[in-house]
Coordinates of C-alpha atoms in Angstrom, one line a residue:
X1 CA 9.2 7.8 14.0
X2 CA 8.5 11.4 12.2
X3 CA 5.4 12.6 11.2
X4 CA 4.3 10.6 8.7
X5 CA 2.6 9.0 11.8
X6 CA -0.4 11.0 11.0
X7 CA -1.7 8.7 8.7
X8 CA -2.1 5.8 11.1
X9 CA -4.7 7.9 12.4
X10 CA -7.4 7.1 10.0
X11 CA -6.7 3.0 11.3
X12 CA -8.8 0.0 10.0
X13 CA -9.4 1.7 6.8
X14 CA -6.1 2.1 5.4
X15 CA -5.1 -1.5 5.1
X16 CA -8.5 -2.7 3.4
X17 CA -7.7 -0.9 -0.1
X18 CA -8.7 -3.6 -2.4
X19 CA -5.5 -3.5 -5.1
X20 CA -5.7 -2.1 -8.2
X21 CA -4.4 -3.5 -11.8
X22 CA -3.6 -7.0 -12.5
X23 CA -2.4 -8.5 -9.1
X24 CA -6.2 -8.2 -8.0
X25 CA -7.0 -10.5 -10.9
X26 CA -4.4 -13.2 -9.3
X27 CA -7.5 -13.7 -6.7
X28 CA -9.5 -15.5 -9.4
X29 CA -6.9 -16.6 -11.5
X30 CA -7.4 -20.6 -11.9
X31 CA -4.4 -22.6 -11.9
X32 CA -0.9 -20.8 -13.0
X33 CA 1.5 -18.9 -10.2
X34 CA 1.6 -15.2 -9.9
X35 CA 4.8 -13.7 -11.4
X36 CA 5.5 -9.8 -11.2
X37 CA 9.0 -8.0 -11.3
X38 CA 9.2 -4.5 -10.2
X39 CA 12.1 -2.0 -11.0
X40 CA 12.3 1.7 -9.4
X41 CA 14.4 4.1 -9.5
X42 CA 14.8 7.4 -7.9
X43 CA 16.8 10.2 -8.3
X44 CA 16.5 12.7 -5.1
X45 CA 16.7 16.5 -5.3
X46 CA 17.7 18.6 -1.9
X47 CA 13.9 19.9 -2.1
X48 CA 12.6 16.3 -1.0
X49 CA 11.5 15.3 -4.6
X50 CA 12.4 12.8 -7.4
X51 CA 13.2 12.0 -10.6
X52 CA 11.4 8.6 -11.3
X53 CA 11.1 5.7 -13.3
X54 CA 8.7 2.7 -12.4
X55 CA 8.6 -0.2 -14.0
X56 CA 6.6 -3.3 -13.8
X57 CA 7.1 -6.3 -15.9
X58 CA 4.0 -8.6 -15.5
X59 CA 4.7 -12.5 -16.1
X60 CA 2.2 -14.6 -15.2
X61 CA -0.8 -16.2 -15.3
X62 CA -0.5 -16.4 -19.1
X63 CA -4.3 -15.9 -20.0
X64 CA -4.4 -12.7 -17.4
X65 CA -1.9 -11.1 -19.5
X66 CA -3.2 -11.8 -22.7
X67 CA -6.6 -10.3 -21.6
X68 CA -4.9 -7.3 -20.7
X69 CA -2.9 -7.1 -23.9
X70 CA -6.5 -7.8 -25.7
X71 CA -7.7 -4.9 -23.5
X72 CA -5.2 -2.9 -24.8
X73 CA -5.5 -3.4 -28.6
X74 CA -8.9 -2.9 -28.3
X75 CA -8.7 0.3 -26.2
X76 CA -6.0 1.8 -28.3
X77 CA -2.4 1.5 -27.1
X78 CA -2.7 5.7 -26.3
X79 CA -6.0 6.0 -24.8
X80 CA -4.5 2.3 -22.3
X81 CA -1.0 4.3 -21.3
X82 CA -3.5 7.3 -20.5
X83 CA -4.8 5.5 -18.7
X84 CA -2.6 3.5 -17.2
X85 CA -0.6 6.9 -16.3
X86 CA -3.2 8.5 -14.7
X87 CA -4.2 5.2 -12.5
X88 CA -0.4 5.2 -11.4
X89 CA -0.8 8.8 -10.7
X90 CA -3.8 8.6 -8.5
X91 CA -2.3 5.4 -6.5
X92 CA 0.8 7.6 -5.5
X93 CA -1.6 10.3 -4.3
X94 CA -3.0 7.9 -2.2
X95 CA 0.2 7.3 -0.5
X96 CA 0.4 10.9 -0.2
X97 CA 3.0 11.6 -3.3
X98 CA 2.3 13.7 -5.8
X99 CA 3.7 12.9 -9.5
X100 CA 3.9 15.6 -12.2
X101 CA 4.6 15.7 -15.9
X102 CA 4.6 11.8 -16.0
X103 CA 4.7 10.5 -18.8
X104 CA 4.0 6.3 -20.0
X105 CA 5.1 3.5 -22.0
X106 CA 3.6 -0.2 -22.6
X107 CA 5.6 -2.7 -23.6
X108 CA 4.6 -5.7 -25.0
X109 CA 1.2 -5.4 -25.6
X110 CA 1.4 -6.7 -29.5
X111 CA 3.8 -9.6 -29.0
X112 CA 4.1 -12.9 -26.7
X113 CA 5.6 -12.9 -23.5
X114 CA 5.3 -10.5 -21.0
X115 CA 3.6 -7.2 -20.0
X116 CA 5.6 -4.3 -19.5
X117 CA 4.6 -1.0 -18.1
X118 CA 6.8 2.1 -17.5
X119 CA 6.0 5.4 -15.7
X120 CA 8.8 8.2 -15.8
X121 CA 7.9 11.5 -13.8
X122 CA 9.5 14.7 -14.0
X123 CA 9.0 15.2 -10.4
X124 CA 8.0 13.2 -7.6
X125 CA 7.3 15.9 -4.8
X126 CA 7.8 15.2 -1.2
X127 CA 9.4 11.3 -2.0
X128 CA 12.2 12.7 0.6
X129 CA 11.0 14.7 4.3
X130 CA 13.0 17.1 6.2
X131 CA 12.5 16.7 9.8
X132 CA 14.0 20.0 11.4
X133 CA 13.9 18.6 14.8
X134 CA 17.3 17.0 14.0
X135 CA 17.8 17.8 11.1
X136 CA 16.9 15.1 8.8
X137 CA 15.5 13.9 5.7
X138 CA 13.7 10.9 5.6
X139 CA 12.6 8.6 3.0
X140 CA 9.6 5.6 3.7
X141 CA 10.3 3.3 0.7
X142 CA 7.7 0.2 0.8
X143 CA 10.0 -2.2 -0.5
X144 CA 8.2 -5.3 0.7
X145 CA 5.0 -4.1 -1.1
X146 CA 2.8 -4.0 2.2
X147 CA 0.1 -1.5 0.3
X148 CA -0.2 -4.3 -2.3
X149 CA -0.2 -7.7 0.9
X150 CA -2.6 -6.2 2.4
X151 CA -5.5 -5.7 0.0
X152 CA -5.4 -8.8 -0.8
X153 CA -6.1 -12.6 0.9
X154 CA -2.8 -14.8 -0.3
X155 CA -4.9 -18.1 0.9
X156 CA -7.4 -17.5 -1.4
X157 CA -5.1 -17.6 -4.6
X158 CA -5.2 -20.5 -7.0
X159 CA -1.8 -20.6 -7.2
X160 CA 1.5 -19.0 -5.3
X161 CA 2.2 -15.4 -5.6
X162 CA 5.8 -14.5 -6.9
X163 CA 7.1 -10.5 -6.1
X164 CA 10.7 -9.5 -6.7
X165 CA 11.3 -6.0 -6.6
X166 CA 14.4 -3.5 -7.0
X167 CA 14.5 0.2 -5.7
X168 CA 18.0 2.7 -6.9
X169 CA 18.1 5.2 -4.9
X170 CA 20.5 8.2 -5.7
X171 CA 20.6 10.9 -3.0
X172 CA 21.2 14.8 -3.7
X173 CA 24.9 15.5 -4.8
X174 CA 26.9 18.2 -2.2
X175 CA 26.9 16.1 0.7
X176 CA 24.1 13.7 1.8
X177 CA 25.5 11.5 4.3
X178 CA 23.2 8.4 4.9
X179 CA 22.6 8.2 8.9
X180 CA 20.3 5.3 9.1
X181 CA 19.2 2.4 6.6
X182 CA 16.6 -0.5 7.5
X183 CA 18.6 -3.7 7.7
X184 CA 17.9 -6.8 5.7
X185 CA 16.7 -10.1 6.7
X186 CA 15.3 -13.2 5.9
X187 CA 11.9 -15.1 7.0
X188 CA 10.6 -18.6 5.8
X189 CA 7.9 -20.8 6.7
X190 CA 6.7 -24.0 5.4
X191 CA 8.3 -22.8 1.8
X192 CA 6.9 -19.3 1.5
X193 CA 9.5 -16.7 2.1
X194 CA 10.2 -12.9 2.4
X195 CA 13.4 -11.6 1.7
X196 CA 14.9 -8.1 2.0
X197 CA 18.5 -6.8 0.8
X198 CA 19.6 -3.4 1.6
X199 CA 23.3 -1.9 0.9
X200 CA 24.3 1.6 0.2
X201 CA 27.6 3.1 -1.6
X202 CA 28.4 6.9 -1.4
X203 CA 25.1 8.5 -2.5
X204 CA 23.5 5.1 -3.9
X205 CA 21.4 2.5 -2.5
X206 CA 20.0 -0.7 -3.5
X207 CA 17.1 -2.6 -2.1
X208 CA 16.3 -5.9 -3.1
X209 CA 13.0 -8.0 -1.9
X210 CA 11.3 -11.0 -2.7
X211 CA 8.0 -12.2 -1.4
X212 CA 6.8 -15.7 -2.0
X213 CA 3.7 -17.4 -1.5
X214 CA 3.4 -20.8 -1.7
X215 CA -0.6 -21.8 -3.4
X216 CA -2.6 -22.6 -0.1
X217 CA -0.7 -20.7 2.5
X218 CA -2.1 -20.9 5.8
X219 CA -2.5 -18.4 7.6
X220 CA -0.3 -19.7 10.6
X221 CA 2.5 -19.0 8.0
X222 CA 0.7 -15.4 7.1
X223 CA 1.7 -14.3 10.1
X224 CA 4.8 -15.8 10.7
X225 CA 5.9 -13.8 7.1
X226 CA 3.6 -10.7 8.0
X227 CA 4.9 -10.2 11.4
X228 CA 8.4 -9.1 9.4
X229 CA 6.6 -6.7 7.3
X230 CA 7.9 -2.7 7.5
X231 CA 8.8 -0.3 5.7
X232 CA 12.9 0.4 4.6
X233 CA 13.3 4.0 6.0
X234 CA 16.5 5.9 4.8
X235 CA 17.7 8.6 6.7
X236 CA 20.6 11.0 5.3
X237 CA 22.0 14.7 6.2
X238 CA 23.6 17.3 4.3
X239 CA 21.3 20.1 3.7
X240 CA 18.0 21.7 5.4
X241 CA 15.5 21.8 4.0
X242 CA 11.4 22.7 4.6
X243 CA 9.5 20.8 7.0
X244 CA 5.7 20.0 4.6
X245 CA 3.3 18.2 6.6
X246 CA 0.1 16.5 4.9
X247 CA -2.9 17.4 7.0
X248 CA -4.9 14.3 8.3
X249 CA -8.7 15.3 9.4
X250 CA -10.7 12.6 10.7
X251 CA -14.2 13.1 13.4
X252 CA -15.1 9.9 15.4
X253 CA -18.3 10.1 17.3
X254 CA -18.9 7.2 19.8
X255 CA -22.1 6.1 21.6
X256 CA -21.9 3.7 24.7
X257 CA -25.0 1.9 25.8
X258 CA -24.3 0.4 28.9
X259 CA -26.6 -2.8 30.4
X260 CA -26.7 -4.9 33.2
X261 CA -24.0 -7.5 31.4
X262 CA -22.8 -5.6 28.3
X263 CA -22.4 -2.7 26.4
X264 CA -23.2 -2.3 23.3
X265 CA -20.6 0.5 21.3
X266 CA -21.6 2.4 17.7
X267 CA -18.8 4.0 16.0
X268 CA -19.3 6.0 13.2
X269 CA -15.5 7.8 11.7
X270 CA -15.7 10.7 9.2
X271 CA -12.4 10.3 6.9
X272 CA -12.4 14.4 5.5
X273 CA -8.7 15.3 4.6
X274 CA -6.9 14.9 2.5
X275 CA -9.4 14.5 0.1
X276 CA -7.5 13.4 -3.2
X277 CA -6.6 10.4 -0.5
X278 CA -10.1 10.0 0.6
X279 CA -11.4 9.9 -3.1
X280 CA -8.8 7.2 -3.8
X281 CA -9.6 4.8 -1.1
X282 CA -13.6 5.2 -2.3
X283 CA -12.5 4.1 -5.4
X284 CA -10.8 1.5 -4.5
X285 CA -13.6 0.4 -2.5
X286 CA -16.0 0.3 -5.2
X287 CA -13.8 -1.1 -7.7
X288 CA -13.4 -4.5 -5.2
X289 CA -16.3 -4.7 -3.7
X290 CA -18.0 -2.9 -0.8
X291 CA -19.4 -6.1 1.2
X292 CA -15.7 -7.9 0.7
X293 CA -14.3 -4.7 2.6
X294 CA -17.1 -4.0 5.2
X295 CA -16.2 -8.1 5.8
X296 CA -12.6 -7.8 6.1
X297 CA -13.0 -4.7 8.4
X298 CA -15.5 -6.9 10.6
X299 CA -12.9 -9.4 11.1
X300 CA -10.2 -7.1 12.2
X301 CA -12.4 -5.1 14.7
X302 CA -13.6 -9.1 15.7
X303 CA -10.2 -10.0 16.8
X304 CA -8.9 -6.5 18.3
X305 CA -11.6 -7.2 20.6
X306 CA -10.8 -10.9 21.6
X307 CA -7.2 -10.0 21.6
X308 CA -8.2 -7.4 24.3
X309 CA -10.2 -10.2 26.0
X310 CA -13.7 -8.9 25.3
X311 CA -16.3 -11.6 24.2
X312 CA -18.1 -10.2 20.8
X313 CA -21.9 -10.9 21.3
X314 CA -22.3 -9.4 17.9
X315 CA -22.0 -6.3 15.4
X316 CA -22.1 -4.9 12.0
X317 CA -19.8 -2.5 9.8
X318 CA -21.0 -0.4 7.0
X319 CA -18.6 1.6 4.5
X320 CA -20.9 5.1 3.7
X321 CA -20.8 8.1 1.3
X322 CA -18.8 5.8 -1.3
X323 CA -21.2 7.4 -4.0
X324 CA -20.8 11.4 -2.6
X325 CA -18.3 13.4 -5.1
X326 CA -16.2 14.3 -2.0
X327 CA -15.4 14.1 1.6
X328 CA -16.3 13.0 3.8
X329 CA -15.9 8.6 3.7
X330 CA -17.8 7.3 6.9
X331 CA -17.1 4.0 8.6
X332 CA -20.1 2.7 10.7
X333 CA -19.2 0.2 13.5
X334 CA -23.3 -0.4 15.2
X335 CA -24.1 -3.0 17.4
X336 CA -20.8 -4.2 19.2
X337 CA -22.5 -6.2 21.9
X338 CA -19.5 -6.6 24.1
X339 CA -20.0 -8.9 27.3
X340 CA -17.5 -7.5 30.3

């Protein structure tokens, strides 16, 4: 790996985002299957960035996307793709992408059937990094949607989740010579399903996924799924380029309290840079809950420790400065009674 492994610095916190748009609805949505179908395309430059077009076609549950529509009507189709523009634009720049000059479209917002929504960008910067240490580019393309999987719980869903997804990629003309490209496969259990397709020719490649949930998954067949979950990475030469690395700035401050029979550990981790990312994720926060995320985060420090063999007494997580116009986002872990 290249060093885009920065971000797994700031831990626990990326992978509680609560998402954004419609599929978050599909948590509360009664009765009728999840249906989304994503198209992306990119068009990569020798500078690392990319001509875009992103394009979602929202199916299902009926009554979800008529309230949107209604949303829209009543918002003012311009004032909606505003909007939904600038909510597409602050999402990338969460992922560390920025988009400029992008523009929007809604399609469908007047008429039966489904939702549309298209995003073209002039420029995607940095969708491609060169890695001068041998001379490569690199792309991270998350083609089995693990930013959207993990915000959300699957088991909690009235109804199965349904998310195909195809990705063009076109690399720079004058010689890009693809040297590495994530492999395909196929995982199933009890009837829910993740499937990737990769294949390249010359200077194009095509991804295809699909991830299916079946209503009621459990979670024994979460993790048999989950456990599959990566990213595609494409690496190609040709050209060098500029190495640009995003700067990740985190402070963790511990405090061990050591007892006869336990110890008891308080954590508290200062997210600083960078701070359009550390805005985004308060946002996020907020916009799903706070006590659903300070839960969530409970559980996952719950079971590191078991897995590491340690007996939780008890302990409490707090998510702080969600309301502060900046950095930094703190992550309080108090009271981790830990028997030895």
């Amino acid at each position: 790996m290249h060093g885009g492994n920065g971000m797994r610095k700031f831990g626990f916190l990326m992978v509680f985002l609560v998402l954004f748009g419609l599929l978050a609805g599909a948590v509360s949505a009664g009765g009728e299957d999840y249906k989304e179908v994503q198209k992306s395309e990119y068009i990569v430059g020798w500078d690392g960035s990319a001509n875009v077009t992103l394009q979602t076609i929202f199916y299902s549950p009926e009554d979800m996307v008529n309230a949107t529509k209604k949303s829209i009507l009543e918002m003012g189709i311009e004032n909606a793709t505003k909007m939904f523009v600038a909510q597409k634009v602050q999402a990338l720049a969460g992922l560390g992408l920025t988009l400029e000059n992008a523009t929007g479209e809604i399609i469908g917002y007047n008429t039966t059937g489904p939702l549309t929504t298209v995003v073209r960008g002039g420029r995607l910067v940095n969708f491609a990094r060169y890695y001068s240490y041998d001379g490569v580019w690199e792309i991270t393309l998350d083609a089995l949607r693990i930013s959207d999987l993990v915000r959300i719980n699957p088991a909690a869903v009235n109804g199965s989740i349904y998310l195909e997804n195809y990705f063009t990629i076109t690399l720079p003309e004058g010689g890009a010579v693809i040297k590495n490209l994530t492999r395909g496969f196929d995982v199933e259990s009890n009837g829910s399903y993740i499937k990737l397709e990769t294949e390249s020719s010359g200077r194009v490649i095509n991804v295809h996924s699909v991830i299916y949930l079946k209503e009621g998954i459990s979670q024994d067949s979460l993790k048999v799924l989950y456990s599959k979950l990566q990213p595609v990475v494409i690496a190609y030469t040709g050209k060098e380029g500029s190495e640009n690395y995003t700067t990740w700035n985190m402070v963790i401050r511990n405090n061990i309290t050591v007892r006869e029979n336990e110890t008891i550990l308080d954590t508290v981790e200062e997210y600083i840079e960078p701070a359009d990312y550390v805005n985004y994720l308060k946002v996020q926060f907020i916009s799903g809950g706070v006590q659903n995320a300070e839960q969530s985060l409970y559980q996952r420090y719950f079971q590191q420790f078991q897995a590491e063999g340690i007996q939780v007494i008890g302990g409490n997580v707090r998510i702080l400065n969600l309301n502060s116009t900046g950095p930094p986002l703190s992550l309080s872990t108090t009271g981790f009674s830990r028997v030895l």
